[in-house]
Short mmCIF file of N, CA and C in Angstrom, two decimals:
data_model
loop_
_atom_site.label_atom_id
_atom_site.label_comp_id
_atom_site.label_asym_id
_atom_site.label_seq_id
_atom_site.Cartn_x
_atom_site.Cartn_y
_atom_site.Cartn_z
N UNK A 32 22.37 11.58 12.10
CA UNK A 32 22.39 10.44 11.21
C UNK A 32 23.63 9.62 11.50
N UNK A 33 23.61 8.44 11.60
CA UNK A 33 24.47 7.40 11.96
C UNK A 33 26.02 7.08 11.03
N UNK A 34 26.68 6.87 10.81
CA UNK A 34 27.37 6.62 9.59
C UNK A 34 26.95 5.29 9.10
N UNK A 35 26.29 3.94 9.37
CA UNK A 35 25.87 3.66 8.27
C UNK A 35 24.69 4.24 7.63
N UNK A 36 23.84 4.91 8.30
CA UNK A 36 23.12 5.29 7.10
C UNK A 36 23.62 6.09 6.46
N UNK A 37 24.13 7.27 6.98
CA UNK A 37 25.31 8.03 5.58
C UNK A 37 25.90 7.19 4.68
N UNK A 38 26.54 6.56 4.84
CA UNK A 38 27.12 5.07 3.70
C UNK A 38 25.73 4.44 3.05
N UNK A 39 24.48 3.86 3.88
CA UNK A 39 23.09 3.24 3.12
C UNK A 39 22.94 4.90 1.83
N UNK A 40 22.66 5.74 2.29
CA UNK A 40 22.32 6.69 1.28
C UNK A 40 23.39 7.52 0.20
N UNK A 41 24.37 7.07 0.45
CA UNK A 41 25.83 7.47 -0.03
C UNK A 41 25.51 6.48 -1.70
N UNK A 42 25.55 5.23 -0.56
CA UNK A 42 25.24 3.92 -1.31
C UNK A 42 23.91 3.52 -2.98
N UNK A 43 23.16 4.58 -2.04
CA UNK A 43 21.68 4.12 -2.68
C UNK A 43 21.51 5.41 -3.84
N UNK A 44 22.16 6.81 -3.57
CA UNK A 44 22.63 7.80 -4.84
C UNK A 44 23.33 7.23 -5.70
N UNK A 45 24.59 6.70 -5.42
CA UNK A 45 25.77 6.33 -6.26
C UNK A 45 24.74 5.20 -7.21
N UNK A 46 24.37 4.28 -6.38
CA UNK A 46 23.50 3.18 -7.11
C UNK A 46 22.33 3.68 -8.04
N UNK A 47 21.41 4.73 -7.64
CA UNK A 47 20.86 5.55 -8.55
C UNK A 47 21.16 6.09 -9.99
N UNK A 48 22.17 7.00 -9.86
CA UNK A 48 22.96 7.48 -11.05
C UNK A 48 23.57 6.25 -11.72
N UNK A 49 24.29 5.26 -11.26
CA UNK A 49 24.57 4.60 -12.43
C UNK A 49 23.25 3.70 -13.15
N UNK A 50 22.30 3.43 -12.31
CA UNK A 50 21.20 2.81 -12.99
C UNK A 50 20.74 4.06 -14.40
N UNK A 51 21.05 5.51 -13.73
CA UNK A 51 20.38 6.22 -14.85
C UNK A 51 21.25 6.42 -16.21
N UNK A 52 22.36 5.74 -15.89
CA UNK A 52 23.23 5.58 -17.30
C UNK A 52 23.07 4.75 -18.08
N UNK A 53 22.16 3.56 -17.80
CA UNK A 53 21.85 2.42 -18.28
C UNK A 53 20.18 2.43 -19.17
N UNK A 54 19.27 1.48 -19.29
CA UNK A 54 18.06 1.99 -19.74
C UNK A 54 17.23 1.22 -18.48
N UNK A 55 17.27 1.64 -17.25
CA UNK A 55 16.25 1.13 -16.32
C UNK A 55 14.84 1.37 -16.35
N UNK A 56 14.48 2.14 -16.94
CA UNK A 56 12.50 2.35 -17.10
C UNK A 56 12.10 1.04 -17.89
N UNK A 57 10.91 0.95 -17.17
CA UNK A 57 9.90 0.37 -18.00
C UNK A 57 9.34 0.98 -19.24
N UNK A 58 9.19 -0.08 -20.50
CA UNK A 58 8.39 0.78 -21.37
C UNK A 58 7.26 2.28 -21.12
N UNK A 59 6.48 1.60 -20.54
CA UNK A 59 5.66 2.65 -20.15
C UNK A 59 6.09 3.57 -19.46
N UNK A 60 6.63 3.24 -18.44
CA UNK A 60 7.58 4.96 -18.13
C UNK A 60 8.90 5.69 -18.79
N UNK A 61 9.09 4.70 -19.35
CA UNK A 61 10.01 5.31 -20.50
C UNK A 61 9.13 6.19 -21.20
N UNK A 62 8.36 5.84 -22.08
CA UNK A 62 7.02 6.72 -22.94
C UNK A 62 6.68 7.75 -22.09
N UNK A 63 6.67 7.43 -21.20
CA UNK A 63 5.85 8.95 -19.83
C UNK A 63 6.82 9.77 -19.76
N UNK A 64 8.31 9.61 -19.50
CA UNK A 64 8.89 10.07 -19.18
C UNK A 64 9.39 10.96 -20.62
N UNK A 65 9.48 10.34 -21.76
CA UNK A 65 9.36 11.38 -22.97
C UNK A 65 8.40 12.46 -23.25
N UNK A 66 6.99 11.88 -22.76
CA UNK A 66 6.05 12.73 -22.86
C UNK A 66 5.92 13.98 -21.76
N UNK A 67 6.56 13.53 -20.79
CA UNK A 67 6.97 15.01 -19.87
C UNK A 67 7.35 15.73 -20.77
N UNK A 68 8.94 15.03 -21.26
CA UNK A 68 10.14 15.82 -21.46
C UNK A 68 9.13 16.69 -22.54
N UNK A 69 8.42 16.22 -23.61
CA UNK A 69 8.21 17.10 -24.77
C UNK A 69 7.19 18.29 -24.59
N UNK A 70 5.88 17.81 -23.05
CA UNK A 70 5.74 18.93 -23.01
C UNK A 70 6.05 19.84 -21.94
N UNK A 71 7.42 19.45 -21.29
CA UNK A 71 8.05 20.48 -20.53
C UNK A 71 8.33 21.37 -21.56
N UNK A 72 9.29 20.98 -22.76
CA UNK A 72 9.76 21.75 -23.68
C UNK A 72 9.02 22.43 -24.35
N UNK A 73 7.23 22.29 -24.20
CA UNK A 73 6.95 23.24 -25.06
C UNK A 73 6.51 24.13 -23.97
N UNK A 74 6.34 23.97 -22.70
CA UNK A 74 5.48 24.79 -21.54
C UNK A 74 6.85 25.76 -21.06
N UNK A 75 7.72 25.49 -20.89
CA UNK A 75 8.83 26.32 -20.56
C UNK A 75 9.58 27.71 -21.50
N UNK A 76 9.84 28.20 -20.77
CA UNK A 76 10.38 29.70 -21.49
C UNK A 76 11.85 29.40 -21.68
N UNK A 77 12.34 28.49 -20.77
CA UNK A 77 13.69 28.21 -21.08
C UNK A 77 13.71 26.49 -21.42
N UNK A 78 14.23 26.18 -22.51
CA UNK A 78 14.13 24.64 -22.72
C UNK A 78 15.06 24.24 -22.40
N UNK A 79 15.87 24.37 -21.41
CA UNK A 79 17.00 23.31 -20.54
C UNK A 79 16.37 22.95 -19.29
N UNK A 80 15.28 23.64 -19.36
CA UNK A 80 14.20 22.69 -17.81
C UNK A 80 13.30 21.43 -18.32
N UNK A 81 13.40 21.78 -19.67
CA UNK A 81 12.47 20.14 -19.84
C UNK A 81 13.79 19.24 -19.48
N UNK A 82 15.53 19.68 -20.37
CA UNK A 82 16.06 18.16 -20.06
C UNK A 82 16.37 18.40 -18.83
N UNK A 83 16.58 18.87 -17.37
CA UNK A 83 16.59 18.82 -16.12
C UNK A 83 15.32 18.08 -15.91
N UNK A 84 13.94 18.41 -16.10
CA UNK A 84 13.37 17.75 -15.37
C UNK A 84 12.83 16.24 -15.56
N UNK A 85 13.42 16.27 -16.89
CA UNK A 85 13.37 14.70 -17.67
C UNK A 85 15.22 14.00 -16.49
N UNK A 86 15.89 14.65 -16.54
CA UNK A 86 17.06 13.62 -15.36
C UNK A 86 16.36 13.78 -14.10
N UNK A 87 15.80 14.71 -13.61
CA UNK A 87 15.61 14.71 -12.48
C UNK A 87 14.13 12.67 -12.14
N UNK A 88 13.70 13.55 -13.28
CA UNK A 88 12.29 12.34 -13.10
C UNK A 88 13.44 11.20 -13.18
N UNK A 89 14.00 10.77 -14.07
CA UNK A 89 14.99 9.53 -14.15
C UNK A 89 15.43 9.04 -12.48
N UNK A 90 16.09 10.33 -12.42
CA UNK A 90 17.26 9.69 -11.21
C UNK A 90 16.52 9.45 -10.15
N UNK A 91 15.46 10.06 -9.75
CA UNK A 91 14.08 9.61 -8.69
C UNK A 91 13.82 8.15 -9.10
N UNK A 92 12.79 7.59 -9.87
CA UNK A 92 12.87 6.72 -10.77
C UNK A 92 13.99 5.80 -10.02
N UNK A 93 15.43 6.23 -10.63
CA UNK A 93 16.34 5.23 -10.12
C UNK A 93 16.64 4.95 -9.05
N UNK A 94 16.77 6.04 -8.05
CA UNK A 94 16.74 5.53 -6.33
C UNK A 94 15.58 4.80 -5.91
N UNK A 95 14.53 4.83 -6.35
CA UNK A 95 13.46 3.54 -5.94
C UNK A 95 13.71 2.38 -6.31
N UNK A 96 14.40 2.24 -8.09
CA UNK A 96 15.16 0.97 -8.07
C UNK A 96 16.71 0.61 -6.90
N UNK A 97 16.90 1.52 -6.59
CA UNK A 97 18.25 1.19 -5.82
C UNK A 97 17.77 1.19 -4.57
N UNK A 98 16.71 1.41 -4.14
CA UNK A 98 15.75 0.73 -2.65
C UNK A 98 15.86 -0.84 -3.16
N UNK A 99 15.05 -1.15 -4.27
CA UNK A 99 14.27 -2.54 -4.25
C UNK A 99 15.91 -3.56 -4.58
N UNK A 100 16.91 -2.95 -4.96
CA UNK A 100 17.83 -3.61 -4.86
C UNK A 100 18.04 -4.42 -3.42
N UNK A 101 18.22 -3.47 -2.69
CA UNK A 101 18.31 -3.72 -0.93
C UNK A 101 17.45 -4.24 -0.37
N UNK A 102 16.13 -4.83 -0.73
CA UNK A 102 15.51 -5.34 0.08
C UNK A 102 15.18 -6.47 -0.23
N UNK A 103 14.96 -7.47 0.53
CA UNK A 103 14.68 -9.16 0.27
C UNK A 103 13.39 -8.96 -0.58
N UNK A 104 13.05 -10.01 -1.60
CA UNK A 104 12.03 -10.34 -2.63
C UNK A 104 11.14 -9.72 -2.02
N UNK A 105 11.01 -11.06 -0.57
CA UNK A 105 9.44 -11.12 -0.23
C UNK A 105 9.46 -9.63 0.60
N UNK A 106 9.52 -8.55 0.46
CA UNK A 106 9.25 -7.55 1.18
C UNK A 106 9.18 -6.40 0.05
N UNK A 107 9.52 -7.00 -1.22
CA UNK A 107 8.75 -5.91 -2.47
C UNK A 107 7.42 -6.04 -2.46
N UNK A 108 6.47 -4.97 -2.70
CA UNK A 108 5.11 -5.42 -3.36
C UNK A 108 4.65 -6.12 -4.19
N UNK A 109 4.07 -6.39 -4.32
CA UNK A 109 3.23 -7.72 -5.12
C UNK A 109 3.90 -7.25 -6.80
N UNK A 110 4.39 -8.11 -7.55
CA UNK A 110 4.57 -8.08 -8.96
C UNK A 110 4.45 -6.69 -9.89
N UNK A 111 4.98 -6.67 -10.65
CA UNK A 111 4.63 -5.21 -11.36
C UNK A 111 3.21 -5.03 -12.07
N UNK A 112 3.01 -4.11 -12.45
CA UNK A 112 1.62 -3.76 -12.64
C UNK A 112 1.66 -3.98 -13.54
N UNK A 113 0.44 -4.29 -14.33
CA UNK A 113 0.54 -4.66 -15.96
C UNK A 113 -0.39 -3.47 -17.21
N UNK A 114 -0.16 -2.35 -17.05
CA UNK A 114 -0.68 -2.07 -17.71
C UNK A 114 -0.05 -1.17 -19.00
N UNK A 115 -0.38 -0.70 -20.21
CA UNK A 115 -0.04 0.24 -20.88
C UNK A 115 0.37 1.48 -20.41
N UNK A 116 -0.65 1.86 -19.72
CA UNK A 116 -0.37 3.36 -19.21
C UNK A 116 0.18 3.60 -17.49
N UNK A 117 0.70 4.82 -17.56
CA UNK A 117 0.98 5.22 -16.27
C UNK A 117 -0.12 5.16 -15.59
N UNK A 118 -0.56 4.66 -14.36
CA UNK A 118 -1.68 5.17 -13.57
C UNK A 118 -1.32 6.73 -13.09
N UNK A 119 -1.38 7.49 -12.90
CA UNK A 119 -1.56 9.00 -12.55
C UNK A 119 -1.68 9.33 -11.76
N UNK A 120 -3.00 8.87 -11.30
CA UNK A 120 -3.58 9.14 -9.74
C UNK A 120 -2.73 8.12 -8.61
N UNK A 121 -2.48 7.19 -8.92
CA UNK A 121 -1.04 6.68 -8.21
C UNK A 121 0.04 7.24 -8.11
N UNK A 122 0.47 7.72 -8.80
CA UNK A 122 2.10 8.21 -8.89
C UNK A 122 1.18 10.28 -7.94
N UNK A 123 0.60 10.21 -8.20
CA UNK A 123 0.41 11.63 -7.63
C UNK A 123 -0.31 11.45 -5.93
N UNK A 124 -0.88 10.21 -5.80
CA UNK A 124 -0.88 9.96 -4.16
C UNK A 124 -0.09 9.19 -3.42
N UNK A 125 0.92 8.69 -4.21
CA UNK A 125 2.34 8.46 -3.46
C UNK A 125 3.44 9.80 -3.83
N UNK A 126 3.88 10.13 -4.67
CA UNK A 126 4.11 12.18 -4.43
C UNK A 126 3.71 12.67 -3.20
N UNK A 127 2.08 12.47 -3.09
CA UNK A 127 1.81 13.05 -1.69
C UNK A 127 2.21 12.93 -0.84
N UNK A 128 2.03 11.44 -0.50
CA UNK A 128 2.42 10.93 0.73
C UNK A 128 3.79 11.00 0.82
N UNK A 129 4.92 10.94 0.19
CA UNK A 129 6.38 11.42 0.25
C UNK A 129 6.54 13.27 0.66
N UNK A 130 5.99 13.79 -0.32
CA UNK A 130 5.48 15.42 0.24
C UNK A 130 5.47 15.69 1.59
N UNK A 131 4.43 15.60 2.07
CA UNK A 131 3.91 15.16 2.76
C UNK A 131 4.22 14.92 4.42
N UNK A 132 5.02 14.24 4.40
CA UNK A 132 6.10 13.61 5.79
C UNK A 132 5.35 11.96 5.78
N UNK A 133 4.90 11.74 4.96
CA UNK A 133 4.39 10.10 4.71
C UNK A 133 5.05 9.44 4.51
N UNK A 134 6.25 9.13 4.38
CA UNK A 134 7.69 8.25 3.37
C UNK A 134 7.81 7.09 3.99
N UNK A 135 6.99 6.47 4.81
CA UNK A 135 7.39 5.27 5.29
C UNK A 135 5.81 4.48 4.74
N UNK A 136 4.97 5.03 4.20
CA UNK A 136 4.16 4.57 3.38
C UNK A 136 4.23 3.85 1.66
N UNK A 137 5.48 4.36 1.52
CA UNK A 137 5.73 4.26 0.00
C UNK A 137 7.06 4.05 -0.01
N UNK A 138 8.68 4.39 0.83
CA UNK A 138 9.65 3.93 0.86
C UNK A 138 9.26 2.44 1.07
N UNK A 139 10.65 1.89 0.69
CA UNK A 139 10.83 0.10 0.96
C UNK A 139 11.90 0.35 2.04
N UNK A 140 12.53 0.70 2.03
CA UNK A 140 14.02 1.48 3.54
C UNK A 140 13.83 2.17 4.64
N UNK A 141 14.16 2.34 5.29
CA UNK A 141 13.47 2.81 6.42
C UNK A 141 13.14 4.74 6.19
N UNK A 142 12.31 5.14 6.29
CA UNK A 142 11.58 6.44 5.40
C UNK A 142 12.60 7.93 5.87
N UNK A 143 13.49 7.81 6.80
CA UNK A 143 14.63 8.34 7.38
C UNK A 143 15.66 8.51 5.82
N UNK A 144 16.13 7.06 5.40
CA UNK A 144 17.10 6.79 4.83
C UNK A 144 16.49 7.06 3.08
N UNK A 145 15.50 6.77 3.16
CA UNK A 145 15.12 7.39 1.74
C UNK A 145 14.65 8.75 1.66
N UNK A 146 14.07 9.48 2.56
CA UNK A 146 14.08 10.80 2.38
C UNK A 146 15.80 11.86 2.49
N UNK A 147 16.89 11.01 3.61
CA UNK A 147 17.74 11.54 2.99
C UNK A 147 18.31 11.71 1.67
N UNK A 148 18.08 10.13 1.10
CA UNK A 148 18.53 9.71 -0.09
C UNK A 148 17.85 10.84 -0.96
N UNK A 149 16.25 11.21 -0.69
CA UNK A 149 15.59 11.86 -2.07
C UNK A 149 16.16 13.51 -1.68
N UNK A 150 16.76 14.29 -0.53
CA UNK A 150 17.18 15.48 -0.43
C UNK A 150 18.66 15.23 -1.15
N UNK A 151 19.33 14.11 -1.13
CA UNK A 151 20.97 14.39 -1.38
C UNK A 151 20.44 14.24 -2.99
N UNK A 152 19.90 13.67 -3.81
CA UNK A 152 19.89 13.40 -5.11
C UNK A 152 19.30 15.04 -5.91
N UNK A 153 18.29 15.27 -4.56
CA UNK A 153 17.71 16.71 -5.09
C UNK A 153 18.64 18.22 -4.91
N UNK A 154 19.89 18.05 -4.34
CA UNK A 154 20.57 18.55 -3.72
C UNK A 154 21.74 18.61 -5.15
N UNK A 155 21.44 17.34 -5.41
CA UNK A 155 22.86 16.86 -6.33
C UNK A 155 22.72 18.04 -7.67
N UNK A 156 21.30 17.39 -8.14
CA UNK A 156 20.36 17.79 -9.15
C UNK A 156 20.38 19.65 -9.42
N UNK A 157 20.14 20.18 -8.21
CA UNK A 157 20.64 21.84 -7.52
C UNK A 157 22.17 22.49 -8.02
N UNK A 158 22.96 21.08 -7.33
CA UNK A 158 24.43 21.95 -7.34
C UNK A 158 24.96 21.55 -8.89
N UNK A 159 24.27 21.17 -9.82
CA UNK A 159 24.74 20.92 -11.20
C UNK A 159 24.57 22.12 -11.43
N UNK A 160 23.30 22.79 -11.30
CA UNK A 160 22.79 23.87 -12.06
C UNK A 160 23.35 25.21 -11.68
N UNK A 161 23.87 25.23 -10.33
CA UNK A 161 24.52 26.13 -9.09
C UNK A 161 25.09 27.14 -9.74
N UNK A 162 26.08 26.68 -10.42
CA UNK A 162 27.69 27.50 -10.89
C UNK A 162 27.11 28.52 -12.46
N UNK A 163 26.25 27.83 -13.03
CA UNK A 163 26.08 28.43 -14.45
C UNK A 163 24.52 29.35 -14.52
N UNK A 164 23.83 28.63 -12.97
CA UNK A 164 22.60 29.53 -13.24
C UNK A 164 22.04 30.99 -12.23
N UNK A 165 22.93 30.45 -10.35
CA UNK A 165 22.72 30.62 -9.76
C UNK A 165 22.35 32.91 -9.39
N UNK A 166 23.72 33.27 -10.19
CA UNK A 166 23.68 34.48 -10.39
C UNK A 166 22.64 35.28 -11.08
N UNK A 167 22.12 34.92 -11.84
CA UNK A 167 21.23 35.09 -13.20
C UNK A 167 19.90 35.19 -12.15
N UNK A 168 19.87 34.61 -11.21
CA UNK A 168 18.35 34.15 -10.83
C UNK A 168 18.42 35.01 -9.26
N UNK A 169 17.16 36.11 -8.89
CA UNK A 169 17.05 36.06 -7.50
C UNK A 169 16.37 34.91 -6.59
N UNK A 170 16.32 35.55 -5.67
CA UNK A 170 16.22 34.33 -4.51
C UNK A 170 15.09 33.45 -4.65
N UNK A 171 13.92 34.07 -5.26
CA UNK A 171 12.28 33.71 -5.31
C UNK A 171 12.23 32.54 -6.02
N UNK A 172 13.12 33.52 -7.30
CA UNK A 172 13.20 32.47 -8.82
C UNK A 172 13.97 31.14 -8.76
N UNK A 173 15.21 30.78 -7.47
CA UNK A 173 16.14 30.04 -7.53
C UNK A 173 15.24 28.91 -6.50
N UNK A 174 14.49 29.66 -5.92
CA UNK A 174 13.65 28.87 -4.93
C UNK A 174 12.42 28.24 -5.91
N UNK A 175 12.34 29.00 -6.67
CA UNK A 175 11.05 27.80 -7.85
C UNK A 175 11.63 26.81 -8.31
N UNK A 176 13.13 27.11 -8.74
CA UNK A 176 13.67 26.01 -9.48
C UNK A 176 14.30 25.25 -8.34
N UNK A 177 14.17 25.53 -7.50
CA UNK A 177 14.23 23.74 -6.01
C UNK A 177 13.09 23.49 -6.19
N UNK A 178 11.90 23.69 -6.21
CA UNK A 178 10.72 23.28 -6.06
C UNK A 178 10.72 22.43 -7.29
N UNK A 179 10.82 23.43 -8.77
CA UNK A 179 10.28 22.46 -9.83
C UNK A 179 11.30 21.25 -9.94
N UNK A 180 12.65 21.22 -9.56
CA UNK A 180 14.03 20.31 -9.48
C UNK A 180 12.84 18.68 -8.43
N UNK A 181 12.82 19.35 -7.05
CA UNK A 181 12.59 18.67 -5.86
C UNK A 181 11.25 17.77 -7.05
N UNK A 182 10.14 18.27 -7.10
CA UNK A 182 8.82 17.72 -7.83
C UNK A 182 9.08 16.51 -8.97
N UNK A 183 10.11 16.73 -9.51
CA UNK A 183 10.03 15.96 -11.02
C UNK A 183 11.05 14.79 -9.77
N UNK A 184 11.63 15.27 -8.94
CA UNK A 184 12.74 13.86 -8.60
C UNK A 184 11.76 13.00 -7.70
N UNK A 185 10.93 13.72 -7.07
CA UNK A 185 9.46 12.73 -5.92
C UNK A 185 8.72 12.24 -7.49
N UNK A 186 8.57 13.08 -8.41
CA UNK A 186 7.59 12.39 -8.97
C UNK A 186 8.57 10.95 -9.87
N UNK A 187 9.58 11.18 -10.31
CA UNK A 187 10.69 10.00 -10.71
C UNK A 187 9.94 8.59 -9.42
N UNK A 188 10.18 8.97 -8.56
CA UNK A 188 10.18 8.12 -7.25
C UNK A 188 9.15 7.44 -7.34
N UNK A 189 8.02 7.70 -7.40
CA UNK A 189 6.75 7.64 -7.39
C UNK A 189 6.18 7.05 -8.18
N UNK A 190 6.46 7.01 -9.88
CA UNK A 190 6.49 6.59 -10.71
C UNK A 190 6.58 5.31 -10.38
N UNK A 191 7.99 4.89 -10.36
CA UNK A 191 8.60 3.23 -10.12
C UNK A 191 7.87 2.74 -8.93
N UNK A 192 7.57 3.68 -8.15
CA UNK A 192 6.56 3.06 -6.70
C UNK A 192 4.95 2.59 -7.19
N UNK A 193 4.87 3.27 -8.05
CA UNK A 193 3.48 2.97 -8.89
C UNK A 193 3.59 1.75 -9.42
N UNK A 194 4.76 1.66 -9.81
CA UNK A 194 4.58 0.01 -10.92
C UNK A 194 4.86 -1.05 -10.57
N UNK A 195 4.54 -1.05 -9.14
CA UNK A 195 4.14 -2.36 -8.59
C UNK A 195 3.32 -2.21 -7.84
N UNK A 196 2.46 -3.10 -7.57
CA UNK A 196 0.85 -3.85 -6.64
C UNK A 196 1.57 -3.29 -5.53
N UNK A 197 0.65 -2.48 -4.52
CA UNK A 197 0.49 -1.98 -3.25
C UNK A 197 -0.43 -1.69 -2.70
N UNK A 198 -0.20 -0.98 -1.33
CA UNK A 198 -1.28 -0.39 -0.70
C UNK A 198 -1.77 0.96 -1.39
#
C-alpha cells in the first residue's frame, strides 16, 4: 500500500468517527439502527453486544459518508432514496458484494482503499474490546466476535450505500 493511500484511509477512519459523534443517519436509518440495537439486546446473552454492534453499524454507516465526502457530486449515485423504510434486500446484496471480494461494485473510492478503510475501522472496533474481553474468551469465541464486530460494520456500510439510487 502506497503512503497516500495509508493517509486516503488514515483520512477516511478519522473522518468516519467524527461523523459518528455528530447525528449523521438518516431518519430511517436512524430508526433501523435502534431497532437492531433493541433486538440485539434482547437476542444476546451478553447486552454490551447490542451497544457494540449498534457503533459498529454507525461507524460503517460513517465511512461511506466519508467516501461520498471525497468524491465529486457527479460521481455519487443518483439522489437519495425516498422511502420510509430500509430496503433490506439492498443493504444485504451490497453486504454481499463487499463480503464477497465485490467492493468496487458498491465502494465510491477505489475498492483497495475502502476495503482497507472497512478492515482498519473493524480492527479499531476489535482492539476497543481487546484489553477487557480478550482473556475471558477462547480462540473460537473471539473469532465469532470478529465476525459478529466485521458484519454489523459491512452492514453500517451498506446501509448508507442503500440510500441512494444505484446499480
Amino acid at each position: 500500500m502506497t503512503a497516500a493511500t495509508q493517509t486516503d484511509v488514515a483520512d477516511l477512519c478519522f473522518t468516519a468517527r467524527a461523523l459518528a459523534q455528530s447525528h449523521p443517519m438518516t431518519e430511517v436509518s436512524l430508526r433501523y439502527r435502534q431497532q437492531c440495537f433493541e433486538a440485539e439486546r434482547g437476542r444476546q446473552p451478553v447486552t454490551e453486544l447490542a451497544d457494540w454492534a449498534s457503533t459498529a453499524l454507525l461507524v460503517g454507516y460513517c465511512l461511506r459518508r466519508s467516501e461520498e465526502q471525497r468524491v465529486p457530486e457527479d460521481r455519487l449515485p443518483a439522489g437519495a432514496a425516498t422511502t420510509d423504510e430500509v430496503d433490506l434486500d439492498r443493504v444485504a446484496a451490497l453486504s454481499e458484494a463487499l463480503r464477497t471480494g465485490d467492493a468496487a461494485t458498491v465502494s465510491l473510492l477505489p475498492s483497495k482503499v475502502t476495503v482497507a478503510a472497512l478492515d482498519r475501522i473493524i480492527a479499531t472496533e476489535l482492539d476497543k474490546r481487546h484489553e477487557h474481553l480478550r482473556e475471558q474468551l477462547d480462540d473460537a469465541e473471539w473469532s465469532e466476535l470478529e465476525d459478529y464486530i466485521t458484519w454489523w460494520v459491512i452492514h453500517g456500510y451498506a446501509l448508507r450505500a442503500s440510500e441512494r439510487a444505484g446499480p
